[in-house]
Short mmCIF file of C-alpha atoms in Angstrom, two decimals:
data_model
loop_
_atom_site.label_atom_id
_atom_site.label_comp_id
_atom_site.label_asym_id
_atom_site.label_seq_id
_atom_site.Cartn_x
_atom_site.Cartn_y
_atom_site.Cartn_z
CA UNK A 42 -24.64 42.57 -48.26
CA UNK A 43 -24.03 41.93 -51.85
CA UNK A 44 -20.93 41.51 -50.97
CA UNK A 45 -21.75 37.57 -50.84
CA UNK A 46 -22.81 37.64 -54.26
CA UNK A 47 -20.07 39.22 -55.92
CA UNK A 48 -18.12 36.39 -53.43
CA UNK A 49 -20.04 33.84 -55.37
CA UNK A 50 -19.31 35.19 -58.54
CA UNK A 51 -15.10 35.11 -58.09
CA UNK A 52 -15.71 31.39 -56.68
CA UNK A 53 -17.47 30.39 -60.04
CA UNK A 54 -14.87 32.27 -62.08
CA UNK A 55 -12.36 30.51 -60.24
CA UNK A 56 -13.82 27.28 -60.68
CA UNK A 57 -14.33 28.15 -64.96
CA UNK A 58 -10.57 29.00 -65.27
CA UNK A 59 -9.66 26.20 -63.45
CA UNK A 60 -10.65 24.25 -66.45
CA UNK A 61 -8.67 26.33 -68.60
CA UNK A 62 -5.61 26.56 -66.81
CA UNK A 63 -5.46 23.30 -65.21
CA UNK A 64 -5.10 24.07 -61.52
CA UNK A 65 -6.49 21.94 -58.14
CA UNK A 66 -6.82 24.38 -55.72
CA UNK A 67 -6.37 28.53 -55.32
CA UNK A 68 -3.76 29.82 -52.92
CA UNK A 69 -4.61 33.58 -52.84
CA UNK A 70 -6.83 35.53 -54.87
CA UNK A 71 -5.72 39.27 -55.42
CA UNK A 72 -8.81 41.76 -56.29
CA UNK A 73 -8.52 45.30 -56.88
CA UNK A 74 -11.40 47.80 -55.37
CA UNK A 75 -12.21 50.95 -56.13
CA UNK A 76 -13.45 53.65 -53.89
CA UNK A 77 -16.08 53.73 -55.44
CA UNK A 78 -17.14 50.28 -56.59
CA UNK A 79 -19.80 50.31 -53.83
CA UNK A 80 -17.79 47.08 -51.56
CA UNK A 81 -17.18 47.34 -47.96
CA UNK A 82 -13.64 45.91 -47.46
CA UNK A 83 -14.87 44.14 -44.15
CA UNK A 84 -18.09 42.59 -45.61
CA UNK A 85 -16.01 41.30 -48.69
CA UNK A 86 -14.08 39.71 -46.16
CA UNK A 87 -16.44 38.17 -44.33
CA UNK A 88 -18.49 37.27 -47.35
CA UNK A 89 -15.17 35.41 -48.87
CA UNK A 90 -14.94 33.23 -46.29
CA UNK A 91 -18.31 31.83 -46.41
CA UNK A 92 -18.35 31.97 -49.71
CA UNK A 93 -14.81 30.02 -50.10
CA UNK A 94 -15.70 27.11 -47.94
CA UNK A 95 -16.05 23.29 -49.31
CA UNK A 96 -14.56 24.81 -52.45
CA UNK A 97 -11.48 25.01 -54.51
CA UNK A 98 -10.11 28.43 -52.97
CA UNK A 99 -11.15 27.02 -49.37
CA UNK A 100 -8.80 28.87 -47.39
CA UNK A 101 -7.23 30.92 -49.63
CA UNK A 102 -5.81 34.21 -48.68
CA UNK A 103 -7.70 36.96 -50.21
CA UNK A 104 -5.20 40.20 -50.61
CA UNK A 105 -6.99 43.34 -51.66
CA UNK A 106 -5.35 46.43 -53.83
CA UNK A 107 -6.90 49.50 -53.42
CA UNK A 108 -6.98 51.54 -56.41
CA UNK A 109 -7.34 55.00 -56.33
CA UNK A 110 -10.29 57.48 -57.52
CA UNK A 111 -9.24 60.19 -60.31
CA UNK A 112 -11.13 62.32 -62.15
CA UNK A 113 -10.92 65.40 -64.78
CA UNK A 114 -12.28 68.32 -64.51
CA UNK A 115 -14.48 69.26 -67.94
CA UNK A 116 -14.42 73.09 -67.05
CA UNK A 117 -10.87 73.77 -66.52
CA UNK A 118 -9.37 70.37 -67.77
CA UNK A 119 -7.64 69.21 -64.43
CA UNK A 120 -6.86 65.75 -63.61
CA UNK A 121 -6.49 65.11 -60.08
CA UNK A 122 -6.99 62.31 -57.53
CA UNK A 123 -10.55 62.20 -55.52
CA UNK A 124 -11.52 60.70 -52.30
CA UNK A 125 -15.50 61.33 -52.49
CA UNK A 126 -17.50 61.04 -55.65
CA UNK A 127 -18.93 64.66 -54.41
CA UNK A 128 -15.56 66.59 -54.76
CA UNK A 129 -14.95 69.98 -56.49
CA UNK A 130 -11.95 70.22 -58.62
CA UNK A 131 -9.31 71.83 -56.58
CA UNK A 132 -8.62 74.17 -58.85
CA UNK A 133 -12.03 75.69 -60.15
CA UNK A 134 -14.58 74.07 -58.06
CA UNK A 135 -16.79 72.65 -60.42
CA UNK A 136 -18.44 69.49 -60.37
CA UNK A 137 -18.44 68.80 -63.67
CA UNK A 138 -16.13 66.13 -63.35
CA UNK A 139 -15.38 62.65 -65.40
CA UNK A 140 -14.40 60.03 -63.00
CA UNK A 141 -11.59 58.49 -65.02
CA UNK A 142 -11.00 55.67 -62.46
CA UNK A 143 -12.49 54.57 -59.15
CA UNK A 144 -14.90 51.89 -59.71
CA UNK A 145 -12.91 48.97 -60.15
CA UNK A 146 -13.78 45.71 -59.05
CA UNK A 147 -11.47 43.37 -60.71
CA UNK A 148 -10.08 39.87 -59.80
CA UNK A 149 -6.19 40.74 -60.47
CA UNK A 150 -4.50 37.82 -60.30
CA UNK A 151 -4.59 34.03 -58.56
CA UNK A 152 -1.78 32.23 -56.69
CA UNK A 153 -2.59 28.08 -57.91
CA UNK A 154 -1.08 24.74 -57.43
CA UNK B 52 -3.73 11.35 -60.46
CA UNK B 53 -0.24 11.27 -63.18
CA UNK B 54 1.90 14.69 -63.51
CA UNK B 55 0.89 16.83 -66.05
CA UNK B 56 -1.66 14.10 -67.66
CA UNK B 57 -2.51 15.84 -71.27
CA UNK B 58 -1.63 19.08 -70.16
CA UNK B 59 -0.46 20.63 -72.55
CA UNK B 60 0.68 23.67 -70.39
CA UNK B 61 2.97 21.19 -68.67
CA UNK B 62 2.11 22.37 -64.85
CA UNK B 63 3.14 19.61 -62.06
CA UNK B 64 0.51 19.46 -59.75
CA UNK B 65 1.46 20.54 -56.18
CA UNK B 66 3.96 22.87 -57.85
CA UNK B 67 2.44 26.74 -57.39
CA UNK B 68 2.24 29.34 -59.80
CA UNK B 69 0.63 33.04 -61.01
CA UNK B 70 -2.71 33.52 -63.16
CA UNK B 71 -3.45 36.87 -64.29
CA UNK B 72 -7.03 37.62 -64.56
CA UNK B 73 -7.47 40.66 -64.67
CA UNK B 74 -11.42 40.32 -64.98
CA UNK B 75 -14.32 42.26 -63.82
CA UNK B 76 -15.74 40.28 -61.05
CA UNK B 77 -19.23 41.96 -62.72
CA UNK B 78 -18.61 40.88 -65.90
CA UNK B 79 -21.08 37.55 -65.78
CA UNK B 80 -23.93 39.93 -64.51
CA UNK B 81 -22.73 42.40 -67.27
CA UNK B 82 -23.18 39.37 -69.77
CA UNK B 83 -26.80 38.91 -68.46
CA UNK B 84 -27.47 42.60 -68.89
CA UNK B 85 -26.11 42.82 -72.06
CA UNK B 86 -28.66 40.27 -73.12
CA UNK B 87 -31.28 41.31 -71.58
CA UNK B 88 -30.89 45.25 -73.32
CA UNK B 89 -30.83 43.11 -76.55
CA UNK B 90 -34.09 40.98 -76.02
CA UNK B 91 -35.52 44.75 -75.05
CA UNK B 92 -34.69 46.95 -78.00
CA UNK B 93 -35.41 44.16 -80.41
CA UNK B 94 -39.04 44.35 -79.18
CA UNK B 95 -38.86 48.01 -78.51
CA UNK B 96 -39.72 48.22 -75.09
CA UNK B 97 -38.13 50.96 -72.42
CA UNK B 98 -37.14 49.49 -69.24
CA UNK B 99 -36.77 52.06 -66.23
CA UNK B 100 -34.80 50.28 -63.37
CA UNK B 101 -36.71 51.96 -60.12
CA UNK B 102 -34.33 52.45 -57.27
CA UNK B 103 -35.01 53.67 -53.67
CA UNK B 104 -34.79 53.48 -49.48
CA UNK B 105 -38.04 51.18 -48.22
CA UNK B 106 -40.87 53.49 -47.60
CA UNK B 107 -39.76 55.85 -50.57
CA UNK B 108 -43.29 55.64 -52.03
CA UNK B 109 -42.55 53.68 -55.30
CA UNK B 110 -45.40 51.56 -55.19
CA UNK B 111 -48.01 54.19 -54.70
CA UNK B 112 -46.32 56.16 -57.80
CA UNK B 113 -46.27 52.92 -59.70
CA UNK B 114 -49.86 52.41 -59.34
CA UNK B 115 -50.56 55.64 -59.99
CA UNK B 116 -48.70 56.04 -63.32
CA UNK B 117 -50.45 52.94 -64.27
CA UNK B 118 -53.98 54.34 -63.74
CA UNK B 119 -52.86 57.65 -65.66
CA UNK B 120 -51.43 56.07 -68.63
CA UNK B 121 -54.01 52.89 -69.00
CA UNK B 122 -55.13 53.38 -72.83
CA UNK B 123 -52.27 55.26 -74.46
CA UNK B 124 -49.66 52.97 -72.62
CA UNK B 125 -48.65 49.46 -71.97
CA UNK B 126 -47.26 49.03 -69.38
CA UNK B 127 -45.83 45.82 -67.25
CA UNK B 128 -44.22 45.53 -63.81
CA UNK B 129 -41.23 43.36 -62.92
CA UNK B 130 -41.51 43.61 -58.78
CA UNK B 131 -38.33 42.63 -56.69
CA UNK B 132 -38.56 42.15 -52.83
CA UNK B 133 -36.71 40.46 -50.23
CA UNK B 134 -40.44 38.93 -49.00
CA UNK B 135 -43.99 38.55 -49.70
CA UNK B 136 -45.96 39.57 -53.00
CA UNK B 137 -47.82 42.56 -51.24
CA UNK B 138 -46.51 45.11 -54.04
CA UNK B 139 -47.13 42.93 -56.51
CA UNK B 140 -50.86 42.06 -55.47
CA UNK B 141 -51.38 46.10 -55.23
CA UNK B 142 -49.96 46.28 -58.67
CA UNK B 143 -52.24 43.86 -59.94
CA UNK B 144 -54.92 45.50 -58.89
CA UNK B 145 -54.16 48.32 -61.85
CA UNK B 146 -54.76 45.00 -64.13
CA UNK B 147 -51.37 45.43 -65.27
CA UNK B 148 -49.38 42.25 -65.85
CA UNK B 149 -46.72 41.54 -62.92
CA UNK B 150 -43.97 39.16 -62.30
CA UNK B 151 -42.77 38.75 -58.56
CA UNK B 152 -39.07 38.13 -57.75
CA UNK B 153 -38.66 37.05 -54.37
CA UNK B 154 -35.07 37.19 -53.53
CA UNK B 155 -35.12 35.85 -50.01
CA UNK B 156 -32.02 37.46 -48.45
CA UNK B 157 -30.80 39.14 -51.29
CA UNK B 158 -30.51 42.89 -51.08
CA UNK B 159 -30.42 43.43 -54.98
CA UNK B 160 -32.07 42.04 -58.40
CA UNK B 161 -29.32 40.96 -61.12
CA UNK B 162 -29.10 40.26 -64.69
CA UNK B 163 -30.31 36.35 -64.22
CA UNK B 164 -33.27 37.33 -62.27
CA UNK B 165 -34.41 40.01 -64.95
CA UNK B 166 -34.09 37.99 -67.15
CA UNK B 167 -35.75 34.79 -65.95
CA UNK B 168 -38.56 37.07 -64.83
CA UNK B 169 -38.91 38.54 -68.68
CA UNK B 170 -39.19 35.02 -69.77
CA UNK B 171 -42.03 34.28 -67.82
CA UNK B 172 -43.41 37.90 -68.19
CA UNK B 173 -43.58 38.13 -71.51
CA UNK B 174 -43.88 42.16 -72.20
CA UNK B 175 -45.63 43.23 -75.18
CA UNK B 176 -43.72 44.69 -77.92
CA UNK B 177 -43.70 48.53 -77.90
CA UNK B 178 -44.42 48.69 -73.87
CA UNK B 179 -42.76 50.34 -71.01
CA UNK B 180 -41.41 48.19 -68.30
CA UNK B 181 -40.99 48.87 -64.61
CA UNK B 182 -38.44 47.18 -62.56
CA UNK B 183 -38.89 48.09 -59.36
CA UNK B 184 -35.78 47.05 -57.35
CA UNK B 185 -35.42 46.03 -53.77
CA UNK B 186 -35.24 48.97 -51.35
CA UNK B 187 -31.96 49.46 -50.60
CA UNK B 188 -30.02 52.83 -52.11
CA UNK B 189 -26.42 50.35 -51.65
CA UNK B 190 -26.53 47.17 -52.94
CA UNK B 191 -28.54 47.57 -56.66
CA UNK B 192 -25.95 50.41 -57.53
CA UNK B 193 -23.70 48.03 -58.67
CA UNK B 194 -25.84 45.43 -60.87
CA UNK B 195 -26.97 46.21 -64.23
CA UNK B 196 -30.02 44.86 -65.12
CA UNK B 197 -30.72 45.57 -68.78
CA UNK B 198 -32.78 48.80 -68.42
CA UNK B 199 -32.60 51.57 -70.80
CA UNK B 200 -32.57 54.20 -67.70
CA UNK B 201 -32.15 54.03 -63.68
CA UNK B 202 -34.39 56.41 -61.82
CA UNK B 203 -34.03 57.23 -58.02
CA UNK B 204 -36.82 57.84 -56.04
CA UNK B 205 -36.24 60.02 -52.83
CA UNK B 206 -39.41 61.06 -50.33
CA UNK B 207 -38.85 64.05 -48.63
CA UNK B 208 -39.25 62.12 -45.12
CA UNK B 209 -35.81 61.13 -45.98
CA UNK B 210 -32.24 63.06 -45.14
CA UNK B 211 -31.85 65.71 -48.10
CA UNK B 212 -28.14 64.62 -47.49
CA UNK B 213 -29.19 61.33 -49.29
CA UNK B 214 -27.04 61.83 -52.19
CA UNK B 215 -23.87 62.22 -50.51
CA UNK B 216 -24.54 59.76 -47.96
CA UNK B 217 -25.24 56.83 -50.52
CA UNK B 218 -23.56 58.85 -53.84
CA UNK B 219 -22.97 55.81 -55.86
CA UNK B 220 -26.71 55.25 -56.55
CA UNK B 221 -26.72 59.04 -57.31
CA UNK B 222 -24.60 58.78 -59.43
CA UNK B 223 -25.39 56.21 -61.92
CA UNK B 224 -29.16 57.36 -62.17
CA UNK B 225 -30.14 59.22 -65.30
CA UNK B 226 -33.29 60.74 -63.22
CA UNK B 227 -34.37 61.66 -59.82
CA UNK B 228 -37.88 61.89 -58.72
CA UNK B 229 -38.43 63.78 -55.72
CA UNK B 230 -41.10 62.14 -53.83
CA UNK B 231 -44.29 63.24 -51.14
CA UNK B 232 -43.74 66.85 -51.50
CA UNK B 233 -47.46 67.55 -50.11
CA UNK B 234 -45.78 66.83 -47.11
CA UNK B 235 -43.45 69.37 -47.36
CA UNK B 236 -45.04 71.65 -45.49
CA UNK B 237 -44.39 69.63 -42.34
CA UNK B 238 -40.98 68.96 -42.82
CA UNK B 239 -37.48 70.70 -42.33
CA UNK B 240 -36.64 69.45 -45.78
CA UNK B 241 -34.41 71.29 -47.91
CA UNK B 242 -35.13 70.72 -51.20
CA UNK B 243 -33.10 73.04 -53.07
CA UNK B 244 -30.01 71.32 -51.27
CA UNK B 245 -30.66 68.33 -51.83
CA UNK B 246 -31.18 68.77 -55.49
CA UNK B 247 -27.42 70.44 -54.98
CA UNK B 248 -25.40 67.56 -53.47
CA UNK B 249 -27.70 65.48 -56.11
CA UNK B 250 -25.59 67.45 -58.91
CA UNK B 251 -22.30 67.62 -56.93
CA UNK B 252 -22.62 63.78 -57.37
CA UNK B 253 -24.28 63.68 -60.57
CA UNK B 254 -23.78 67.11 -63.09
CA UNK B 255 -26.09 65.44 -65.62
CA UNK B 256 -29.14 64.15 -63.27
CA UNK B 257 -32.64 65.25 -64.11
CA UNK B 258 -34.64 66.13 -61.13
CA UNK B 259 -38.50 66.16 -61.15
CA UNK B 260 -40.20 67.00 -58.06
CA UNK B 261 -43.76 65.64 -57.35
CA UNK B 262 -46.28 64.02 -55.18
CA UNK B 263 -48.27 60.44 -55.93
CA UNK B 264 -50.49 60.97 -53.34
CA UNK B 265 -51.62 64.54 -54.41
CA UNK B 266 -50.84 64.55 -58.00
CA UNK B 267 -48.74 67.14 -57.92
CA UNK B 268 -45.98 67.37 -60.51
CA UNK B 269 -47.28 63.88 -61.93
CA UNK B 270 -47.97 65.20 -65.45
CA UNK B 271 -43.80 66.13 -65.82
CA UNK B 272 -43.11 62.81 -65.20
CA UNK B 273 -45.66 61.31 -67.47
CA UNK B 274 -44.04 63.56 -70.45
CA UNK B 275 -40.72 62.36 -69.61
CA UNK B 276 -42.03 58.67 -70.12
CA UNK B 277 -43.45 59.87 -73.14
CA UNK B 278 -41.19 61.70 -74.59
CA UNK B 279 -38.21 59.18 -73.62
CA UNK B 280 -39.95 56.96 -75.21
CA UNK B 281 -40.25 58.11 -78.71
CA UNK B 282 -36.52 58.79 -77.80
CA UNK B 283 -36.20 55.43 -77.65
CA UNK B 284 -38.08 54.46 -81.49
CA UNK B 285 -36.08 56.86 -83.10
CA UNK B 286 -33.05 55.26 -81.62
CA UNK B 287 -33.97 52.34 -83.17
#
C-alpha cells in the first residue's frame, strides 16, 4: 500500500503550490498513471480519500488518465504499444526492448478556487 | 478575507480555475535520492539497495557476506522492517555497524528515511553499504533511495514465475541473486525459466545463482562486489 504515500506526497505538493498560485481549496486533481508505474487504480483511490481529509483538496474529485505503455524494439527498430513489461516485439520477438513510455506517475493538472 | 489582496495574479477567490502541473508525484523522493547518491560518491561508498519477498533469505546472505569479507571490506548495514530489530540484532552480531528503520506500516523505505538513517550511521569513507529493504517485491520498486545498484534476491522456495508476476521490481534491478539452491534438489523449481522471464522483463539483468547456507556460488558474488566496486573509484 504505498499507494498512501504517494497520496501524501500530491497533498503536500498541493499544499506548496498553493502558496504559489494563490488558491483556498482543490476541486479535482487530474494524475496520469502508467501501466507500469507500479499503482493499483483502486488502492490510489482509496488511499486519496484518507489521505485528502481535513485538508485543502478534502473532497476533491480525483480523475485519473491512463497513459499508455510503448516501447522500441533495439533488434529490428519497431515501435509499438505494450500491455505487459514481458512482451516480445510483434514483429521479431525479441525482448530487447526500450520502454519509451509507461511509467508515468504525474499530477497533470488541478481544478482551484 | 479582501478579493485578490496582493495578488498579483489577480484571482477572485471563490472564482475556479486550471493549474497545470504536470509534476512527477516522485519527484520529492527523487530530490532525497538525488542527495543522498551525492553524500555517497563524495565519500566513495557503493550502496546496493537489497530487494526481496519475506523469507527470501537476505539476512542469512547478509551475514554471511559480512563474515567473508571482514578485513578486506567495510562494510555497514542500513536494515528496514515494518517491526522489531531482529535482523538488525543478527547483523550486529557480525560486529558490523547497523542502523534500524522501523517503518511501522509502511511497506517501503524512501529517500528521507535513507537518508536520516545515513546521518545517524555515519559510513566510513571507501565502504560498501547494504540497504536491505522491507520485504515486499511491490511497493520499493518505485522509490529510489540513493543506491548505486538494486539487487533482487529470489529463493528457489518461491514461484520461478516471480518475474512476471511482480515485473516492475525485475525490471529496475541491475542484478539478481538466485537464492537456497541446496535446496534445489527438493523442489520442482525451474531455474533455467525463471532466469528466462527474468530477461523477458529485464534483457540487461545479471543473474548469479548461489546458496548462503551452503556456500555455494558465494565467491561470484563476492567478485561482483569487488569488482563493482573498483568500478565505482574509477568512476570517480
Amino acid at each position: 500500500m504505498h499507494e498512501l504515500s504517494l497520496c501524501q506526497s500530491v497533498i503536500e505538493t498541493l499544499q506548496r503550490e498553493s502558496l504559489q498560485h494563490h488558491y483556498q481549496r482543490v476541486k479535482r486533481v487530474r494524475l496520469e498513471i502508467g501501466p507500469f508505474a507500479t499503482v493499483d487504480e483502486e488502492a490510489l483511490r482509496f488511499a486519496f480519500e484518507v489521505a485528502r481529509s481535513e485538508t485543502l483538496a478534502e473532497g476533491a474529485e480525483l480523475e485519473i488518465i491512463r497513459s499508455e505503455a510503448r516501447a522500441r524494439c533495439r533488434s529490428c527498430s519497431n515501435s509499438f504499444a505494450i500491455t505487459e513489461r514481458f512482451d516480445p516485439c510483434p514483429l521479431c520477438a525479441s525482448h530487447e526492448l526500450e520502454l519509451l513510455s509507461g511509467e508515468e506517475l504525474r499530477i497533470v493538472d488541478l481544478q482551484v478556487e | 478575507m479582501a478579493e485578490g489582496h496582493g495578488d498579483h495574479h489577480h484571482h477572485h477567490h471563490g472564482e475556479e480555475r486550471l493549474i497545470r502541473l504536470e509534476q512527477d508525484i516522485l519527484s520529492k523522493n527523487n530530490e532525497y535520492a538525488a542527495a543522498n547518491r551525492r553524500w555517497l560518491s563524495e565519500r566513495n561508498i557503493l550502496a546496493l539497495n537489497l530487494l526481496s519477498s519475506p523469507g527470501s533469505g537476505k539476512t542469512t546472505l547478509l551475514t554471511r557476506t559480512i563474515e567473508a569479507l571482514r578485513g578486506k571490506l567495510p562494510i555497514t548495514v542500513i536494515e528496514g522492517d515494518q517491526q522489531t530489530d531482529n535482523d538488525a540484532q543478527k547483523i550486529r552480531q557480525t560486529g558490523a555497524a547497523v542502523q534500524q528503520i522501523n517503518t511501522g506500516k509502511g511497506c517501503h523505505l524512501d529517500g528521507h528515511m535513507v537518508g536520516h538513517a545515513l546521518e545517524s550511521l555515519q559510513p566510513p569513507s571507501g565502504s560498501l553499504l547494504f540497504i536491505e529493504n522491507v520485504g515486499n517485491l511491490v511497493c520499493p520498486a518505485a522509490f529510489d533511495l540513493g543506491e548505486a545498484y538494486r539487487v533482487v534476491i529470489l529463493s528457489v522456495t518461491e514461484g520461478e514465475d516471480k518475474p512476471i508476476k511482480y515485473p516492475d521490481i525485475f525490471a529496475s534491478a541491475d542484478l539478481l541473486l538466485l537464492n537456497k539452491l541446496d535446496l534445489l534438489p527438493h523442489l520442482q523449481f525451474d531455474v533455467e525459466q525463471c532466469i528466462d522471464y527474468a530477461r523477458r522483463v529485464n534483457p540487461r539483468i545479471k543473474v548469479l545463482q548461489l546458496s548462503a547456507t551452503s556456500g555455494e556460488g558465494m565467491d561470484s558474488w563476492y567478485q561482483w562486489l569487488s569488482a563493482t566496486r573498483q568500478l565505482a573509484e574509477i568512476g570517480q
